[in-house]
Amino acid sequence: MASRDTQHKKITEAQDRFVASWGQMAGAWGISRTMAEAHALLYITGKPMNTDEIMDRLQISRGNASMSIRALLDWGIISRTHKRGDRKEYFEADQDVWSMFRSIVRERMKREVEPLLATLFEIRDASPAPDEASGDQQKELLAHQKRLEEMLSFMQTMEKLSHRFVSPSGSGLELAAKLLTKFDK
Amino acid sequence: MASRDTQHKKITEAQDRFVASWGQMAGAWGISRTMAEAHALLYITGKPMNTDEIMDRLQISRGNASMSIRALLDWGIISRTHKRGDRKEYFEADQDVWSMFRSIVRERMKREVEPLLATLFEIRDASPAPDEASGDQQKELLAHQKRLEEMLSFMQTMEKLSHRFVSPSGSGLELAAKLLTKFDK
DNA sequence: TGGTTCTTTCAGAAATTATTGAAATCAATA
DNA sequence: TATTGATTTCAATAATTTCTGAAAGAACCA
């Protein structure tokens, strides 16, 4: 039978591996490794930690820790807590994976898709109006507009879909997703 | 009425804006700006272009163009074509936005989610087996395992969902997505 | 085969992004 | 209000990613 210490060491090791693999994926999704690691750490340990604990565990500077934590708060996937008799701030991760994921989708849509969509509308509306010029040019213009429209319509569909998913009532999509995968050939 | 030249200039301008805004979003999703721009250019012009044309239009080096094109080919969202009597290779973008998006999802799942999932399984399987040690440690271990399981189960659901979406037959999800957004409150 | 054209590769340079750490700010306490 | 401790900010630096350009490699042709 494993001793208390051995078992604890193994859990810590598993946590570290979790944190590392989470951090690895970060780059591919446009967030910094540290930010992902801090989140992973809070999620997998499940207990509130203060800035110093996070710094120590991840071996990062105070500034970096502060900024990463702030970013996670802005994303809405971690929250502040306090400990009686301790002036330090503690942070804990949302423990519901689905709600966490919803926050991420919400933020990314707001930050990246919505501005893009706005720009696409602008581009469309600034397009030259069809005139009676030569057939060839006419065709080119129409084809251009069609491509713009298709992209726009795709992104709008995605936007609406994400809204459904993200809205409180839309959490039913969690069930839908699970059901959909149940009936797998 | 706009002259031929004016109209053409305006289309080019719209294309450039499209390319730029596409490129801007790239960073946030972990692909290089140039790669996104090259794809945007091929998509929005709708016509096959060779390496030199892409280089000129995006003002990039030959090396960069070659590597970006290669990456887009690997992702399966552009394809090679040829012009009779021209030894150069031409490239054109998949004009179907949904099929394009499916390719992107397929590749990202394969490259990022699947490896992560594999690592998560590894971590779980290397976890210490529950033993008869103290209740506190026992509880901690069980909580740790529960968090791992929840994350695993979430990612597996996502994986299955994406497979449905990505598979040829799964293109029905396009319809489903559109339908879902139709009934908007 | 040698010459020509097109394509890929990759070491180094440039640009971008992430991180540090010390100073400034803020907050609680007495 | 001064003191102490916690937190944020940000200019400087480090690390990483992207890009260039020249050289090597292929493909084609006469």
Coordinates of N, CA and C in Angstrom, one line a residue, chain B residues 6-180:
Chain B
T6 N -12.6 52.2 -62.7 CA -13.0 52.6 -61.4 C -13.6 51.4 -60.7
Q7 N -14.5 50.8 -61.4 CA -15.2 49.6 -60.8 C -14.2 48.5 -60.4
H8 N -13.3 48.3 -61.4 CA -12.3 47.2 -61.1 C -11.5 47.6 -59.8
K9 N -11.1 48.9 -59.7 CA -10.3 49.3 -58.6 C -11.1 49.1 -57.3
K10 N -12.3 49.3 -57.4 CA -13.1 49.2 -56.2 C -13.2 47.7 -55.7
I11 N -13.4 46.9 -56.7 CA -13.4 45.4 -56.3 C -12.1 45.0 -55.7
T12 N -11.0 45.5 -56.3 CA -9.7 45.1 -55.8 C -9.5 45.6 -54.4
E13 N -10.0 46.8 -54.2 CA -10.0 47.4 -52.8 C -10.8 46.6 -51.8
A14 N -12.0 46.2 -52.2 CA -12.8 45.4 -51.3 C -12.1 44.0 -51.0
Q15 N -11.4 43.5 -52.1 CA -10.7 42.2 -51.9 C -9.6 42.4 -50.8
D16 N -8.9 43.5 -51.0 CA -7.8 43.8 -50.1 C -8.3 44.0 -48.7
R17 N -9.4 44.6 -48.5 CA -9.9 44.8 -47.2 C -10.3 43.4 -46.6
F18 N -10.9 42.6 -47.4 CA -11.3 41.3 -47.0 C -10.1 40.5 -46.5
V19 N -9.0 40.5 -47.3 CA -7.8 39.8 -47.0 C -7.2 40.3 -45.7
A20 N -7.2 41.6 -45.5 CA -6.6 42.2 -44.3 C -7.4 41.8 -43.1
S21 N -8.7 41.8 -43.2 CA -9.5 41.5 -41.9 C -9.4 40.0 -41.6
W22 N -9.3 39.2 -42.7 CA -9.1 37.8 -42.4 C -7.8 37.5 -41.7
G23 N -6.8 38.2 -42.3 CA -5.4 38.1 -41.7 C -5.4 38.5 -40.2
Q24 N -6.1 39.5 -39.9 CA -6.1 40.0 -38.6 C -6.6 39.0 -37.6
M25 N -7.6 38.3 -38.0 CA -8.2 37.3 -37.1 C -7.2 36.1 -36.9
A26 N -6.3 35.9 -37.8 CA -5.5 34.7 -37.8 C -4.8 34.5 -36.5
G27 N -4.1 35.5 -36.0 CA -3.3 35.3 -34.8 C -4.1 34.7 -33.6
A28 N -5.3 35.2 -33.5 CA -6.2 34.8 -32.4 C -6.5 33.3 -32.5
W29 N -6.2 32.7 -33.7 CA -6.6 31.2 -33.8 C -5.4 30.4 -34.1
G30 N -4.2 31.0 -33.8 CA -3.0 30.1 -33.9 C -2.5 29.8 -35.3
I31 N -2.9 30.6 -36.3 CA -2.3 30.4 -37.6 C -1.6 31.7 -38.0
S32 N -0.6 31.6 -38.9 CA 0.1 32.8 -39.2 C -0.7 33.7 -40.1
R33 N -0.5 35.0 -40.0 CA -1.2 36.0 -40.7 C -1.1 35.7 -42.3
T34 N 0.1 35.5 -42.7 CA 0.3 35.2 -44.1 C -0.6 34.1 -44.7
M35 N -0.6 33.0 -43.9 CA -1.3 31.8 -44.3 C -2.8 32.2 -44.5
A36 N -3.3 32.9 -43.5 CA -4.7 33.3 -43.6 C -5.0 34.3 -44.7
E37 N -4.0 35.2 -44.9 CA -4.2 36.1 -46.0 C -4.2 35.4 -47.4
A38 N -3.3 34.5 -47.5 CA -3.2 33.8 -48.8 C -4.5 33.1 -49.1
H39 N -5.0 32.5 -48.0 CA -6.3 31.8 -48.2 C -7.4 32.7 -48.6
A40 N -7.5 33.8 -47.8 CA -8.5 34.8 -48.1 C -8.4 35.3 -49.5
L41 N -7.2 35.6 -50.0 CA -7.1 36.1 -51.3 C -7.6 35.1 -52.3
L42 N -7.3 33.8 -52.2 CA -7.7 32.8 -53.1 C -9.2 32.7 -53.1
Y43 N -9.8 32.8 -51.8 CA -11.2 32.6 -51.7 C -11.9 33.8 -52.4
I44 N -11.5 35.0 -52.0 CA -12.3 36.2 -52.4 C -12.1 36.5 -53.9
T45 N -11.0 36.2 -54.5 CA -10.8 36.4 -55.9 C -11.5 35.3 -56.7
G46 N -11.5 34.1 -56.1 CA -12.2 33.0 -56.8 C -11.5 32.5 -58.0
K47 N -10.3 33.1 -58.3 CA -9.6 32.5 -59.5 C -8.3 31.9 -59.1
P48 N -7.9 30.9 -59.8 CA -6.6 30.3 -59.5 C -5.5 31.3 -59.7
M49 N -4.5 31.2 -58.8 CA -3.4 32.1 -58.9 C -2.1 31.3 -58.7
N50 N -1.0 31.7 -59.3 CA 0.3 31.0 -59.1 C 1.1 31.7 -58.0
T51 N 2.2 31.1 -57.6 CA 3.0 31.6 -56.5 C 3.4 33.1 -56.7
D52 N 3.8 33.4 -58.0 CA 4.2 34.8 -58.2 C 3.1 35.8 -58.0
E53 N 1.9 35.4 -58.5 CA 0.8 36.4 -58.3 C 0.5 36.6 -56.9
I54 N 0.6 35.5 -56.1 CA 0.3 35.6 -54.7 C 1.4 36.5 -54.0
M55 N 2.6 36.2 -54.3 CA 3.7 37.0 -53.8 C 3.5 38.5 -54.0
D56 N 3.2 38.8 -55.3 CA 3.0 40.2 -55.7 C 1.9 40.9 -54.9
R57 N 0.8 40.2 -54.9 CA -0.4 40.8 -54.3 C -0.3 41.0 -52.8
L58 N 0.4 40.0 -52.1 CA 0.5 40.1 -50.7 C 1.8 40.7 -50.3
Q59 N 2.7 41.0 -51.2 CA 4.0 41.6 -50.9 C 4.8 40.7 -49.9
I60 N 5.0 39.4 -50.3 CA 5.7 38.5 -49.4 C 6.8 37.8 -50.3
S61 N 7.7 37.2 -49.5 CA 8.8 36.6 -50.2 C 8.4 35.2 -50.8
R62 N 9.2 34.7 -51.7 CA 8.9 33.5 -52.4 C 8.9 32.3 -51.3
G63 N 9.8 32.4 -50.4 CA 9.8 31.3 -49.4 C 8.6 31.3 -48.6
N64 N 8.2 32.4 -48.1 CA 7.0 32.6 -47.3 C 5.8 32.1 -48.1
A65 N 5.7 32.5 -49.4 CA 4.5 32.1 -50.2 C 4.5 30.6 -50.3
S66 N 5.7 30.0 -50.6 CA 5.7 28.6 -50.8 C 5.3 27.8 -49.6
M67 N 5.8 28.3 -48.4 CA 5.4 27.6 -47.2 C 3.9 27.8 -46.8
S68 N 3.4 28.9 -47.0 CA 2.0 29.2 -46.7 C 1.1 28.3 -47.5
I69 N 1.5 28.3 -48.8 CA 0.7 27.5 -49.8 C 0.7 26.0 -49.4
R70 N 1.9 25.6 -49.1 CA 2.0 24.2 -48.6 C 1.1 23.9 -47.4
A71 N 1.1 24.8 -46.5 CA 0.3 24.6 -45.3 C -1.2 24.5 -45.6
L72 N -1.6 25.4 -46.5 CA -3.0 25.4 -46.9 C -3.4 24.2 -47.6
L73 N -2.5 23.6 -48.4 CA -2.7 22.4 -49.1 C -2.9 21.3 -48.0
D74 N -2.0 21.3 -47.1 CA -2.0 20.3 -46.0 C -3.3 20.3 -45.3
W75 N -3.8 21.5 -45.1 CA -5.1 21.6 -44.4 C -6.3 21.2 -45.3
G76 N -6.0 21.1 -46.6 CA -7.0 20.7 -47.5 C -8.0 21.7 -47.9
I77 N -7.7 23.0 -47.7 CA -8.7 24.0 -48.1 C -8.3 24.8 -49.3
I78 N -7.2 24.4 -49.9 CA -6.9 24.9 -51.3 C -6.4 23.7 -52.1
S79 N -6.5 23.8 -53.4 CA -6.0 22.7 -54.2 C -5.2 23.2 -55.4
R80 N -4.4 22.3 -56.0 CA -3.6 22.6 -57.2 C -4.4 22.6 -58.4
T81 N -4.1 23.5 -59.3 CA -4.6 23.3 -60.7 C -3.5 23.7 -61.7
H82 N -3.8 23.5 -62.9 CA -2.8 23.9 -63.9 C -3.4 24.6 -65.0
K83 N -2.6 25.4 -65.7 CA -3.1 26.1 -66.9 C -2.4 25.6 -68.1
R84 N -3.2 25.3 -69.1 CA -2.6 24.8 -70.4 C -1.5 25.7 -70.9
G85 N -0.4 25.0 -71.2 CA 0.7 25.8 -71.7 C 1.5 26.7 -70.7
D86 N 1.2 26.4 -69.5 CA 1.9 27.1 -68.4 C 2.5 26.1 -67.4
R87 N 3.8 26.2 -67.2 CA 4.4 25.2 -66.3 C 4.1 25.5 -64.9
K88 N 3.8 26.7 -64.6 CA 3.6 27.0 -63.2 C 2.4 26.3 -62.5
E89 N 2.5 26.1 -61.2 CA 1.3 25.6 -60.5 C 0.4 26.7 -60.1
Y90 N -0.9 26.4 -60.2 CA -1.9 27.4 -59.8 C -2.6 26.8 -58.6
F91 N -3.2 27.7 -57.8 CA -3.9 27.2 -56.6 C -5.2 27.9 -56.5
E92 N -6.2 27.1 -56.1 CA -7.5 27.7 -55.9 C -8.1 27.3 -54.6
A93 N -9.0 28.2 -54.0 CA -9.6 27.9 -52.7 C -10.9 27.1 -52.9
D94 N -11.2 26.2 -52.0 CA -12.5 25.6 -51.9 C -13.5 26.7 -51.8
Q95 N -14.5 26.7 -52.7 CA -15.4 27.8 -52.7 C -16.6 27.6 -51.8
D96 N -16.7 26.4 -51.3 CA -17.9 26.1 -50.4 C -17.5 26.3 -49.0
V97 N -18.1 27.4 -48.4 CA -17.7 27.8 -47.1 C -17.8 26.7 -46.1
W98 N -18.9 26.0 -46.2 CA -19.2 24.9 -45.2 C -18.2 23.8 -45.3
S99 N -17.8 23.4 -46.5 CA -16.9 22.3 -46.7 C -15.5 22.8 -46.2
M100 N -15.2 24.0 -46.5 CA -14.0 24.6 -46.0 C -13.9 24.6 -44.5
F101 N -15.0 25.0 -43.9 CA -15.0 25.0 -42.4 C -14.9 23.5 -41.8
R102 N -15.5 22.6 -42.5 CA -15.3 21.2 -42.1 C -13.9 20.7 -42.1
S103 N -13.2 21.1 -43.2 CA -11.8 20.8 -43.3 C -11.0 21.3 -42.1
I104 N -11.3 22.6 -41.8 CA -10.6 23.2 -40.7 C -10.8 22.5 -39.4
V105 N -12.1 22.2 -39.1 CA -12.5 21.5 -37.9 C -11.8 20.1 -37.9
R106 N -11.8 19.4 -39.0 CA -11.2 18.1 -39.1 C -9.7 18.2 -38.7
E107 N -9.0 19.1 -39.3 CA -7.6 19.2 -39.0 C -7.3 19.6 -37.6
R108 N -8.0 20.6 -37.1 CA -7.7 21.0 -35.7 C -8.0 19.9 -34.7
M109 N -9.0 19.2 -34.9 CA -9.3 18.1 -34.0 C -8.2 17.1 -34.1
K110 N -7.8 16.8 -35.3 CA -6.7 15.8 -35.5 C -5.4 16.3 -34.8
R111 N -5.1 17.5 -35.0 CA -3.8 18.0 -34.6 C -3.7 18.4 -33.1
E112 N -4.8 18.9 -32.6 CA -4.8 19.5 -31.3 C -5.6 18.7 -30.2
V113 N -6.8 18.4 -30.6 CA -7.7 17.8 -29.6 C -7.3 16.3 -29.4
E114 N -7.1 15.6 -30.4 CA -6.8 14.2 -30.3 C -5.5 13.9 -29.4
P115 N -4.4 14.6 -29.7 CA -3.3 14.4 -28.9 C -3.6 14.7 -27.4
L116 N -4.3 15.8 -27.2 CA -4.6 16.2 -25.8 C -5.4 15.1 -25.1
L117 N -6.4 14.6 -25.9 CA -7.2 13.5 -25.3 C -6.4 12.3 -25.0
A118 N -5.4 12.0 -25.8 CA -4.6 10.9 -25.6 C -3.8 11.1 -24.3
T119 N -3.3 12.3 -24.1 CA -2.5 12.6 -22.9 C -3.4 12.5 -21.7
L120 N -4.6 13.0 -21.8 CA -5.6 13.0 -20.6 C -5.8 11.5 -20.2
F121 N -6.0 10.7 -21.2 CA -6.2 9.2 -20.9 C -5.0 8.7 -20.1
E122 N -3.8 9.0 -20.7 CA -2.6 8.6 -20.0 C -2.6 9.0 -18.6
I123 N -2.8 10.3 -18.4 CA -2.8 10.8 -17.0 C -3.8 10.0 -16.1
R124 N -4.9 9.8 -16.6 CA -5.9 9.1 -15.8 C -5.4 7.7 -15.5
D125 N -4.9 7.0 -16.5 CA -4.5 5.7 -16.3 C -3.3 5.5 -15.4
A126 N -2.5 6.6 -15.3 CA -1.4 6.6 -14.4 C -1.7 7.0 -13.0
S127 N -3.0 7.4 -12.8 CA -3.4 7.8 -11.5 C -3.2 6.7 -10.4
P128 N -2.9 7.1 -9.2 CA -2.8 6.1 -8.2 C -4.1 5.5 -7.9
A129 N -4.1 4.2 -7.7 CA -5.4 3.5 -7.4 C -5.8 3.8 -6.0
P130 N -7.1 4.0 -5.8 CA -7.6 4.3 -4.4 C -7.1 3.1 -3.5
D131 N -6.6 3.5 -2.4 CA -6.3 2.4 -1.4 C -7.0 2.7 -0.1
E132 N -6.6 2.0 0.9 CA -7.3 2.2 2.2 C -6.8 3.3 3.1
A133 N -6.0 4.2 2.5 CA -5.4 5.2 3.3 C -6.4 6.2 3.9
S134 N -5.9 7.2 4.6 CA -6.8 8.1 5.3 C -8.0 8.6 4.5
G135 N -9.1 8.9 5.1 CA -10.3 9.4 4.4 C -10.0 10.7 3.7
D136 N -9.2 11.6 4.3 CA -9.0 12.9 3.6 C -8.3 12.7 2.3
Q137 N -7.2 11.9 2.3 CA -6.5 11.7 1.1 C -7.4 11.0 0.0
Q138 N -8.2 10.1 0.6 CA -9.1 9.4 -0.3 C -10.0 10.3 -1.0
K139 N -10.6 11.2 -0.3 CA -11.5 12.2 -0.8 C -10.8 13.1 -1.9
E140 N -9.6 13.5 -1.5 CA -8.8 14.3 -2.5 C -8.6 13.6 -3.8
L141 N -8.2 12.3 -3.6 CA -7.9 11.6 -4.8 C -9.2 11.4 -5.7
L142 N -10.3 11.1 -5.0 CA -11.5 10.9 -5.8 C -12.0 12.2 -6.5
A143 N -11.8 13.3 -5.8 CA -12.2 14.6 -6.4 C -11.3 14.9 -7.6
H144 N -10.0 14.6 -7.5 CA -9.1 14.8 -8.6 C -9.5 13.9 -9.8
Q145 N -9.9 12.7 -9.5 CA -10.3 11.8 -10.6 C -11.6 12.3 -11.2
K146 N -12.5 12.8 -10.4 CA -13.7 13.3 -11.0 C -13.5 14.4 -11.9
R147 N -12.6 15.4 -11.5 CA -12.3 16.5 -12.4 C -11.7 16.0 -13.7
L148 N -10.8 15.1 -13.6 CA -10.2 14.5 -14.8 C -11.3 13.9 -15.7
E149 N -12.1 13.1 -15.1 CA -13.2 12.4 -15.8 C -14.1 13.4 -16.5
E150 N -14.5 14.5 -15.9 CA -15.4 15.4 -16.5 C -14.8 16.1 -17.7
M151 N -13.5 16.4 -17.5 CA -12.9 17.0 -18.7 C -12.8 16.0 -19.8
L152 N -12.4 14.8 -19.5 CA -12.3 13.8 -20.5 C -13.7 13.6 -21.2
S153 N -14.7 13.5 -20.4 CA -16.0 13.2 -21.0 C -16.5 14.4 -21.9
F154 N -16.1 15.6 -21.5 CA -16.4 16.8 -22.3 C -15.7 16.7 -23.6
M155 N -14.4 16.4 -23.6 CA -13.7 16.4 -24.8 C -14.1 15.3 -25.7
Q156 N -14.5 14.2 -25.1 CA -14.9 13.1 -26.0 C -16.2 13.4 -26.7
T157 N -17.1 14.1 -25.9 CA -18.4 14.5 -26.6 C -18.1 15.4 -27.7
M158 N -17.2 16.4 -27.5 CA -16.8 17.3 -28.6 C -16.2 16.5 -29.8
E159 N -15.4 15.5 -29.4 CA -14.8 14.8 -30.5 C -15.8 14.1 -31.4
K160 N -16.7 13.4 -30.7 CA -17.8 12.7 -31.4 C -18.6 13.7 -32.2
L161 N -18.9 14.8 -31.6 CA -19.7 15.8 -32.3 C -19.0 16.2 -33.6
S162 N -17.7 16.5 -33.5 CA -17.0 17.0 -34.6 C -16.9 15.9 -35.7
H163 N -16.8 14.6 -35.3 CA -16.8 13.6 -36.3 C -18.1 13.5 -37.1
R164 N -19.2 13.7 -36.4 CA -20.4 13.8 -37.0 C -20.5 14.9 -38.1
F165 N -20.0 16.0 -37.6 CA -20.0 17.2 -38.5 C -19.1 17.0 -39.7
V166 N -18.0 16.4 -39.4 CA -16.9 16.3 -40.4 C -17.2 15.2 -41.5
S167 N -17.8 14.2 -41.0 CA -18.0 13.0 -42.0 C -18.9 13.5 -43.1
P168 N -18.7 12.9 -44.3 CA -19.5 13.2 -45.5 C -21.0 13.3 -45.2
S169 N -21.4 12.2 -44.5 CA -22.9 12.1 -44.3 C -23.3 13.2 -43.3
G170 N -22.3 13.6 -42.4 CA -22.6 14.6 -41.4 C -22.8 16.0 -41.9
S171 N -22.7 16.2 -43.2 CA -22.9 17.5 -43.7 C -24.3 18.0 -43.5
G172 N -25.2 17.0 -43.1 CA -26.5 17.4 -42.7 C -26.5 18.4 -41.5
L173 N -25.5 18.4 -40.8 CA -25.4 19.3 -39.7 C -25.5 20.8 -40.2
E174 N -25.1 21.0 -41.4 CA -25.2 22.3 -42.0 C -26.7 22.7 -41.9
L175 N -27.5 21.8 -42.4 CA -28.9 22.1 -42.4 C -29.4 22.2 -41.0
A176 N -29.0 21.3 -40.1 CA -29.4 21.4 -38.7 C -29.0 22.8 -38.1
A177 N -27.8 23.2 -38.4 CA -27.4 24.5 -37.8 C -28.3 25.6 -38.3
K178 N -28.6 25.6 -39.6 CA -29.4 26.7 -40.2 C -30.8 26.6 -39.6
L179 N -31.3 25.4 -39.4 CA -32.7 25.2 -38.9 C -32.7 25.7 -37.4
L180 N -31.7 25.3 -36.7 CA -31.7 25.7 -35.3 C -31.7 27.3 -35.1

